């Protein structure tokens, strides 16, 4: 495998396209309007319940700023939202590098756009698995797949993408963007990536710890043979 070696990056990156997919919707009612005030032409790509929440926040004319991921990718969500964001165009948008000609050609070839910000947090596995009497099946259903993938992709590509995994960071992001014409600095993107990797590491640890407390007998009791 040949790895890309990046030698040139931009300090300040303008946020034109943001992917929003969150379980914890705290703060969206102020964060989204603030982003739109700073960047009136910003486009949000979203799915499921997050899409409906954003549509309610943005209100009339939401279609100018809000795009359903399935409309963007051409692939409908599967039943129960099992597969929503695991699509080539999404990860191309998250992982492409600004000064890589091959990446830019891939964007043009697929009619994709670079995603500049990913606002993603994960299914509440910890909360569900810690409920008294929680079954393995209930916990299994709250193992997030697309969320960790998006977070890891965005955080890996901090050289161009801001990965916002903690609603507690919304205020700082807005403040920086307001002061820099809708842009986010390399230092902030780097720091956000560190928090994002800690977020996914903690999530995987919670799953591993829960699994370690289970037995094959308890598992079998969840399902009919």
PDB file of N, CA, C and O in Angstrom, residues 49-95:
ATOM      1  N   UNK A  49     -33.232  11.202  12.013  1.00  0.00           N
ATOM      2  CA  UNK A  49     -33.755  12.128  13.003  1.00  0.00           C
ATOM      3  C   UNK A  49     -33.010  13.442  13.035  1.00  0.00           C
ATOM      4  O   UNK A  49     -33.603  14.496  13.329  1.00  0.00           O
ATOM      5  N   UNK A  50     -31.714  13.421  12.727  1.00  0.00           N
ATOM      6  CA  UNK A  50     -30.957  14.668  12.695  1.00  0.00           C
ATOM      7  C   UNK A  50     -31.456  15.566  11.569  1.00  0.00           C
ATOM      8  O   UNK A  50     -31.601  16.779  11.737  1.00  0.00           O
ATOM      9  N   UNK A  51     -31.728  14.971  10.426  1.00  0.00           N
ATOM     10  CA  UNK A  51     -32.258  15.745   9.299  1.00  0.00           C
ATOM     11  C   UNK A  51     -33.567  16.419   9.696  1.00  0.00           C
ATOM     12  O   UNK A  51     -33.753  17.625   9.429  1.00  0.00           O
ATOM     13  N   UNK A  52     -34.467  15.690  10.325  1.00  0.00           N
ATOM     14  CA  UNK A  52     -35.753  16.257  10.719  1.00  0.00           C
ATOM     15  C   UNK A  52     -35.565  17.370  11.755  1.00  0.00           C
ATOM     16  O   UNK A  52     -36.263  18.387  11.721  1.00  0.00           O
ATOM     17  N   UNK A  53     -34.627  17.175  12.668  1.00  0.00           N
ATOM     18  CA  UNK A  53     -34.356  18.213  13.668  1.00  0.00           C
ATOM     19  C   UNK A  53     -33.815  19.473  12.997  1.00  0.00           C
ATOM     20  O   UNK A  53     -34.243  20.587  13.319  1.00  0.00           O
ATOM     21  N   UNK A  54     -32.914  19.314  12.055  1.00  0.00           N
ATOM     22  CA  UNK A  54     -32.353  20.480  11.360  1.00  0.00           C
ATOM     23  C   UNK A  54     -33.412  21.186  10.530  1.00  0.00           C
ATOM     24  O   UNK A  54     -33.442  22.422  10.470  1.00  0.00           O
ATOM     25  N   UNK A  55     -34.283  20.433   9.913  1.00  0.00           N
ATOM     26  CA  UNK A  55     -35.340  21.046   9.108  1.00  0.00           C
ATOM     27  C   UNK A  55     -36.248  21.902   9.983  1.00  0.00           C
ATOM     28  O   UNK A  55     -36.675  22.989   9.581  1.00  0.00           O
ATOM     29  N   UNK A  56     -36.513  21.407  11.204  1.00  0.00           N
ATOM     30  CA  UNK A  56     -37.318  22.183  12.126  1.00  0.00           C
ATOM     31  C   UNK A  56     -36.615  23.440  12.609  1.00  0.00           C
ATOM     32  O   UNK A  56     -37.242  24.488  12.803  1.00  0.00           O
ATOM     33  N   UNK A  57     -35.309  23.350  12.798  1.00  0.00           N
ATOM     34  CA  UNK A  57     -34.529  24.509  13.250  1.00  0.00           C
ATOM     35  C   UNK A  57     -34.427  25.561  12.158  1.00  0.00           C
ATOM     36  O   UNK A  57     -34.613  26.761  12.405  1.00  0.00           O
ATOM     37  N   UNK A  58     -34.139  25.125  10.938  1.00  0.00           N
ATOM     38  CA  UNK A  58     -33.930  26.074   9.830  1.00  0.00           C
ATOM     39  C   UNK A  58     -35.247  26.690   9.383  1.00  0.00           C
ATOM     40  O   UNK A  58     -35.317  27.880   9.063  1.00  0.00           O
ATOM     41  N   UNK A  59     -36.309  25.887   9.355  1.00  0.00           N
ATOM     42  CA  UNK A  59     -37.628  26.399   9.020  1.00  0.00           C
ATOM     43  C   UNK A  59     -37.857  26.548   7.528  1.00  0.00           C
ATOM     44  O   UNK A  59     -37.202  25.881   6.715  1.00  0.00           O
ATOM     45  N   UNK A  60     -38.769  27.441   7.133  1.00  0.00           N
ATOM     46  CA  UNK A  60     -39.108  27.614   5.708  1.00  0.00           C
ATOM     47  C   UNK A  60     -37.860  27.894   4.873  1.00  0.00           C
ATOM     48  O   UNK A  60     -36.984  28.656   5.266  1.00  0.00           O
ATOM     49  N   UNK A  61     -37.820  27.246   3.729  1.00  0.00           N
ATOM     50  CA  UNK A  61     -36.674  27.415   2.841  1.00  0.00           C
ATOM     51  C   UNK A  61     -35.487  26.569   3.216  1.00  0.00           C
ATOM     52  O   UNK A  61     -34.380  26.778   2.705  1.00  0.00           O
ATOM     53  N   UNK A  62     -35.707  25.578   4.092  1.00  0.00           N
ATOM     54  CA  UNK A  62     -34.599  24.743   4.565  1.00  0.00           C
ATOM     55  C   UNK A  62     -33.885  24.030   3.437  1.00  0.00           C
ATOM     56  O   UNK A  62     -32.681  23.748   3.529  1.00  0.00           O
ATOM     57  N   UNK A  63     -34.606  23.750   2.347  1.00  0.00           N
ATOM     58  CA  UNK A  63     -34.007  22.988   1.251  1.00  0.00           C
ATOM     59  C   UNK A  63     -32.822  23.706   0.616  1.00  0.00           C
ATOM     60  O   UNK A  63     -31.999  23.090  -0.059  1.00  0.00           O
ATOM     61  N   UNK A  64     -32.693  25.002   0.826  1.00  0.00           N
ATOM     62  CA  UNK A  64     -31.558  25.738   0.273  1.00  0.00           C
ATOM     63  C   UNK A  64     -30.257  25.398   0.997  1.00  0.00           C
ATOM     64  O   UNK A  64     -29.178  25.488   0.415  1.00  0.00           O
ATOM     65  N   UNK A  65     -30.374  25.048   2.262  1.00  0.00           N
ATOM     66  CA  UNK A  65     -29.192  24.766   3.072  1.00  0.00           C
ATOM     67  C   UNK A  65     -29.080  23.324   3.520  1.00  0.00           C
ATOM     68  O   UNK A  65     -28.015  22.907   3.969  1.00  0.00           O
ATOM     69  N   UNK A  66     -30.145  22.563   3.421  1.00  0.00           N
ATOM     70  CA  UNK A  66     -30.196  21.225   4.010  1.00  0.00           C
ATOM     71  C   UNK A  66     -30.438  20.169   2.943  1.00  0.00           C
ATOM     72  O   UNK A  66     -31.406  20.258   2.176  1.00  0.00           O
ATOM     73  N   UNK A  67     -29.553  19.178   2.904  1.00  0.00           N
ATOM     74  CA  UNK A  67     -29.634  18.102   1.909  1.00  0.00           C
ATOM     75  C   UNK A  67     -29.658  16.766   2.628  1.00  0.00           C
ATOM     76  O   UNK A  67     -28.808  16.494   3.485  1.00  0.00           O
ATOM     77  N   UNK A  68     -30.622  15.942   2.275  1.00  0.00           N
ATOM     78  CA  UNK A  68     -30.673  14.596   2.843  1.00  0.00           C
ATOM     79  C   UNK A  68     -29.557  13.756   2.221  1.00  0.00           C
ATOM     80  O   UNK A  68     -29.360  13.779   1.007  1.00  0.00           O
ATOM     81  N   UNK A  69     -28.817  13.044   3.047  1.00  0.00           N
ATOM     82  CA  UNK A  69     -27.687  12.257   2.551  1.00  0.00           C
ATOM     83  C   UNK A  69     -28.126  11.294   1.457  1.00  0.00           C
ATOM     84  O   UNK A  69     -27.421  11.112   0.455  1.00  0.00           O
ATOM     85  N   UNK A  70     -29.279  10.683   1.602  1.00  0.00           N
ATOM     86  CA  UNK A  70     -29.743   9.731   0.586  1.00  0.00           C
ATOM     87  C   UNK A  70     -29.989  10.412  -0.756  1.00  0.00           C
ATOM     88  O   UNK A  70     -29.789   9.809  -1.815  1.00  0.00           O
ATOM     89  N   UNK A  71     -30.411  11.676  -0.738  1.00  0.00           N
ATOM     90  CA  UNK A  71     -30.585  12.414  -1.993  1.00  0.00           C
ATOM     91  C   UNK A  71     -29.228  12.738  -2.617  1.00  0.00           C
ATOM     92  O   UNK A  71     -29.076  12.748  -3.841  1.00  0.00           O
ATOM     93  N   UNK A  72     -28.248  13.002  -1.777  1.00  0.00           N
ATOM     94  CA  UNK A  72     -26.900  13.315  -2.254  1.00  0.00           C
ATOM     95  C   UNK A  72     -26.206  12.090  -2.831  1.00  0.00           C
ATOM     96  O   UNK A  72     -25.578  12.158  -3.897  1.00  0.00           O
ATOM     97  N   UNK A  73     -26.341  10.962  -2.147  1.00  0.00           N
ATOM     98  CA  UNK A  73     -25.634   9.754  -2.582  1.00  0.00           C
ATOM     99  C   UNK A  73     -26.417   8.943  -3.615  1.00  0.00           C
ATOM    100  O   UNK A  73     -25.830   8.146  -4.345  1.00  0.00           O
ATOM    101  N   UNK A  74     -27.742   9.141  -3.650  1.00  0.00           N
ATOM    102  CA  UNK A  74     -28.571   8.330  -4.536  1.00  0.00           C
ATOM    103  C   UNK A  74     -28.896   6.973  -3.966  1.00  0.00           C
ATOM    104  O   UNK A  74     -29.487   6.132  -4.657  1.00  0.00           O
ATOM    105  N   UNK A  75     -28.547   6.756  -2.702  1.00  0.00           N
ATOM    106  CA  UNK A  75     -28.821   5.478  -2.042  1.00  0.00           C
ATOM    107  C   UNK A  75     -29.773   5.703  -0.874  1.00  0.00           C
ATOM    108  O   UNK A  75     -29.447   6.438   0.060  1.00  0.00           O
ATOM    109  N   UNK A  76     -30.963   5.076  -0.903  1.00  0.00           N
ATOM    110  CA  UNK A  76     -31.902   5.265   0.210  1.00  0.00           C
ATOM    111  C   UNK A  76     -31.389   4.611   1.488  1.00  0.00           C
ATOM    112  O   UNK A  76     -30.610   3.660   1.446  1.00  0.00           O
ATOM    113  N   UNK A  77     -31.835   5.164   2.618  1.00  0.00           N
ATOM    114  CA  UNK A  77     -31.492   4.554   3.903  1.00  0.00           C
ATOM    115  C   UNK A  77     -32.149   3.184   4.000  1.00  0.00           C
ATOM    116  O   UNK A  77     -33.259   2.970   3.519  1.00  0.00           O
ATOM    117  N   UNK A  78     -31.470   2.243   4.638  1.00  0.00           N
ATOM    118  CA  UNK A  78     -32.068   0.929   4.858  1.00  0.00           C
ATOM    119  C   UNK A  78     -33.031   0.987   6.037  1.00  0.00           C
ATOM    120  O   UNK A  78     -33.013   1.926   6.836  1.00  0.00           O
ATOM    121  N   UNK A  79     -33.864  -0.025   6.134  1.00  0.00           N
ATOM    122  CA  UNK A  79     -34.880  -0.080   7.194  1.00  0.00           C
ATOM    123  C   UNK A  79     -34.234   0.113   8.561  1.00  0.00           C
ATOM    124  O   UNK A  79     -33.199  -0.461   8.871  1.00  0.00           O
ATOM    125  N   UNK A  80     -34.865   0.974   9.369  1.00  0.00           N
ATOM    126  CA  UNK A  80     -34.351   1.230  10.698  1.00  0.00           C
ATOM    127  C   UNK A  80     -33.082   2.053  10.727  1.00  0.00           C
ATOM    128  O   UNK A  80     -32.446   2.184  11.779  1.00  0.00           O
ATOM    129  N   UNK A  81     -32.694   2.627   9.588  1.00  0.00           N
ATOM    130  CA  UNK A  81     -31.483   3.434   9.552  1.00  0.00           C
ATOM    131  C   UNK A  81     -30.206   2.625   9.682  1.00  0.00           C
ATOM    132  O   UNK A  81     -29.160   3.156  10.050  1.00  0.00           O
ATOM    133  N   UNK A  82     -30.275   1.339   9.339  1.00  0.00           N
ATOM    134  CA  UNK A  82     -29.114   0.461   9.508  1.00  0.00           C
ATOM    135  C   UNK A  82     -27.914   0.962   8.705  1.00  0.00           C
ATOM    136  O   UNK A  82     -26.777   0.965   9.178  1.00  0.00           O
ATOM    137  N   UNK A  83     -28.156   1.394   7.471  1.00  0.00           N
ATOM    138  CA  UNK A  83     -27.093   1.960   6.633  1.00  0.00           C
ATOM    139  C   UNK A  83     -27.581   3.298   6.102  1.00  0.00           C
ATOM    140  O   UNK A  83     -28.580   3.362   5.394  1.00  0.00           O
ATOM    141  N   UNK A  84     -26.865   4.367   6.467  1.00  0.00           N
ATOM    142  CA  UNK A  84     -27.254   5.706   6.050  1.00  0.00           C
ATOM    143  C   UNK A  84     -26.098   6.471   5.419  1.00  0.00           C
ATOM    144  O   UNK A  84     -26.265   7.142   4.406  1.00  0.00           O
ATOM    145  N   UNK A  85     -24.939   6.403   6.024  1.00  0.00           N
ATOM    146  CA  UNK A  85     -23.830   7.261   5.605  1.00  0.00           C
ATOM    147  C   UNK A  85     -22.640   6.492   5.053  1.00  0.00           C
ATOM    148  O   UNK A  85     -21.653   7.120   4.650  1.00  0.00           O
ATOM    149  N   UNK A  86     -22.706   5.168   5.040  1.00  0.00           N
ATOM    150  CA  UNK A  86     -21.575   4.380   4.549  1.00  0.00           C
ATOM    151  C   UNK A  86     -21.614   4.365   3.019  1.00  0.00           C
ATOM    152  O   UNK A  86     -22.094   3.435   2.391  1.00  0.00           O
ATOM    153  N   UNK A  87     -21.090   5.419   2.447  1.00  0.00           N
ATOM    154  CA  UNK A  87     -21.175   5.613   0.994  1.00  0.00           C
ATOM    155  C   UNK A  87     -19.886   6.251   0.496  1.00  0.00           C
ATOM    156  O   UNK A  87     -19.276   7.090   1.168  1.00  0.00           O
ATOM    157  N   UNK A  88     -19.477   5.882  -0.714  1.00  0.00           N
ATOM    158  CA  UNK A  88     -18.223   6.361  -1.292  1.00  0.00           C
ATOM    159  C   UNK A  88     -18.171   7.874  -1.343  1.00  0.00           C
ATOM    160  O   UNK A  88     -17.148   8.489  -1.010  1.00  0.00           O
ATOM    161  N   UNK A  89     -19.291   8.519  -1.736  1.00  0.00           N
ATOM    162  CA  UNK A  89     -19.269   9.974  -1.884  1.00  0.00           C
ATOM    163  C   UNK A  89     -19.067  10.675  -0.541  1.00  0.00           C
ATOM    164  O   UNK A  89     -18.411  11.720  -0.476  1.00  0.00           O
ATOM    165  N   UNK A  90     -19.611  10.094   0.509  1.00  0.00           N
ATOM    166  CA  UNK A  90     -19.437  10.686   1.833  1.00  0.00           C
ATOM    167  C   UNK A  90     -17.973  10.621   2.258  1.00  0.00           C
ATOM    168  O   UNK A  90     -17.382  11.621   2.701  1.00  0.00           O
ATOM    169  N   UNK A  91     -17.349   9.446   2.105  1.00  0.00           N
ATOM    170  CA  UNK A  91     -15.975   9.297   2.570  1.00  0.00           C
ATOM    171  C   UNK A  91     -14.967   9.967   1.641  1.00  0.00           C
ATOM    172  O   UNK A  91     -13.908  10.417   2.081  1.00  0.00           O
ATOM    173  N   UNK A  92     -15.325  10.070   0.388  1.00  0.00           N
ATOM    174  CA  UNK A  92     -14.498  10.868  -0.517  1.00  0.00           C
ATOM    175  C   UNK A  92     -14.495  12.317  -0.051  1.00  0.00           C
ATOM    176  O   UNK A  92     -13.448  12.970   0.015  1.00  0.00           O
ATOM    177  N   UNK A  93     -15.674  12.817   0.313  1.00  0.00           N
ATOM    178  CA  UNK A  93     -15.778  14.185   0.782  1.00  0.00           C
ATOM    179  C   UNK A  93     -15.017  14.438   2.067  1.00  0.00           C
ATOM    180  O   UNK A  93     -14.481  15.517   2.291  1.00  0.00           O
ATOM    181  N   UNK A  94     -14.977  13.430   2.945  1.00  0.00           N
ATOM    182  CA  UNK A  94     -14.278  13.577   4.220  1.00  0.00           C
ATOM    183  C   UNK A  94     -12.766  13.421   4.093  1.00  0.00           C
ATOM    184  O   UNK A  94     -12.007  14.064   4.829  1.00  0.00           O
ATOM    185  N   UNK A  95     -12.316  12.578   3.189  1.00  0.00           N
ATOM    186  CA  UNK A  95     -10.905  12.189   3.173  1.00  0.00           C
ATOM    187  C   UNK A  95     -10.049  12.869   2.110  1.00  0.00           C
ATOM    188  O   UNK A  95      -8.821  12.808   2.181  1.00  0.00           O
TER     189      UNK A  95
END
